[in-house]
Amino acid sequence: MFSIDWKPNKSSPVPLHKQITEFMKEKISNGEWTIGYKLPPQRTLAKAFEVNRSTVVTAYDELTAEGLIEGKTGSGTRVVNNTWNLLATAPPPDWSSYVNSGIHKPNLPTIQEINQAEFIPDIIRLGTGELSPELMPGTSMKQVFEKLSTRELTYGYEEPKGLLPLREQISSYLKTIGIQASPSSILIVSGALQALQLISVGLLHKGSTVLTEKPSYLNSLHVFQSAGMQLVGIPLDKEGLEAEHIPQYKKQHKAALLYTIPSFHNPTGTLMTVERRDQLLNICQQEQLPIIEDDVYRELWFEEKPPKPLKAFDKNGLDLYLGSLSKSLSPGLRIGWIVGPEPVIEHLADIKMQTDYGSSSLSQWAAAEWFSSGLYDQHLKEIRKQLKIRRDFTLNTLNQYFYSIATWEKPSGGFYVWVRLLPSISIRKLFEHALAEGILLNPGNVYDNQSGQYLRISYSFASLPSLEDGLRRLSIIISRLAE
């Protein structure tokens, strides 16, 4: 189904056909209309733009002369200058050739235990990756809903891609971080996890291989594995994923795509450098390897902003970009987004409609209000301040109790300290002993089976007294197990 969210300005001195030509060139150059993308019939486009068909014909002629599009009798007019192939017909690595369905596997046993233990009264959650209740913007949230209560809203199902006012706000927000994306290339989802679920069942062949960092948050989920795929980890250093290995791993494992968390990586907290981002994107473009860029932590920086997203430099529609309010504002809103080529977004929107008929309209209106009112920017300033205090407190506590039993790096944003234990102890025994004493851990082996000597310590959730008490008692347990 064709939809457009732009019309030429009839009062402008620029001729209408020139405006239409430039609009379509931008769609192509941004990767929203990819190679093979079938343009709508001239009459359809003329109706959408509210112009004469001859105006559209002139625009098509100019684009054809520039070699950007090509028309063939019987098959219509298609884009011919991009690096993506037509989704419905091309072989991997292009998206719609991946379309398949999957059956979910259960969570890893340790993840199931963690999920259950989180509801034990008074347990100290040292690994939980969400904002503490005391950091939630309760007063501002009430203000948002009070304001919404005075307005005429639609409370029915929204259109497949999500509430248009929210997509418009996200489009404006994305420009502030360097991403040019029209509302039609944005899909509202119920958090980044649903984005991964839609991608796994909607865009991948069964048996595909997904490359990711080693370790990776993705290993703690069974989203891709449930759809019959395997994950292969690429080594990670202080600058991020070691991109020079991508061609070898792609060839060796016939990889379908790359999943990465470049900003404040989960679980290690690593921030990918500008140079490494450039290298990764260039290599993936050369290898025609699609990217899922999970950027849900990017606004949680402390001393300085992270580098621009990979998506900001992607002119070939190679990158599916994931964002969310779950980490930065409230997990309860269940609002996230996917940004990508329009054919991909439309396909995922169709699958989402089959799955849940759209995210909560009330949550979408609330999210739109957070953006449009300026409250989100204000909240981010405060949450960065509070998380920095928590990070520094946690590092000081680690220095006090873990100086002889562990090593770690100082994160520059996000939620996590990736702690490497020096004594050779069973991480399973540590998990069980800690749980018995009311301390809940996220052991490293749920993110990589070779990270059995690591813990993901989160400074975002537990109160500062609980963090201090939990880490102090945990150090005693570790020393006891090491005897």
mmCIF file of C-alpha atoms in Angstrom, residues 14 36 56 62 86 94 106 108-109 118 124 135 189 199 201 252 313 351 392 394 403 454:
data_model
loop_
_atom_site.group_PDB
_atom_site.id
_atom_site.type_symbol
_atom_site.label_atom_id
_atom_site.label_comp_id
_atom_site.label_asym_id
_atom_site.label_seq_id
_atom_site.Cartn_x
_atom_site.Cartn_y
_atom_site.Cartn_z
ATOM 1 C CA VAL A 14 10.163 26.525 -7.633
ATOM 2 C CA GLY A 36 14.097 -2.167 -7.392
ATOM 3 C CA VAL A 56 4.494 13.869 -12.485
ATOM 4 C CA GLU A 62 14.013 14.029 -15.276
ATOM 5 C CA LEU A 86 13.953 -5.443 -4.525
ATOM 6 C CA ASP A 94 18.201 -8.079 1.228
ATOM 7 C CA PRO A 106 11.777 -20.688 26.237
ATOM 8 C CA LEU A 108 17.483 -19.538 29.195
ATOM 9 C CA PRO A 109 16.982 -21.204 32.614
ATOM 10 C CA GLU A 118 12.857 -9.946 40.583
ATOM 11 C CA ILE A 124 18.697 -6.452 45.965
ATOM 12 C CA LEU A 135 14.205 7.892 38.894
ATOM 13 C CA VAL A 189 6.713 -0.712 18.224
ATOM 14 C CA ILE A 199 12.661 -8.721 12.446
ATOM 15 C CA VAL A 201 9.912 -13.579 12.166
ATOM 16 C CA GLN A 252 32.637 -18.430 6.954
ATOM 17 C CA PHE A 313 25.787 8.072 7.538
ATOM 18 C CA ILE A 351 3.360 -8.205 10.594
ATOM 19 C CA ASP A 392 30.386 7.195 40.407
ATOM 20 C CA THR A 394 29.093 2.242 42.201
ATOM 21 C CA TYR A 403 39.867 -3.931 44.327
ATOM 22 C CA TYR A 454 31.993 -11.792 34.490
#
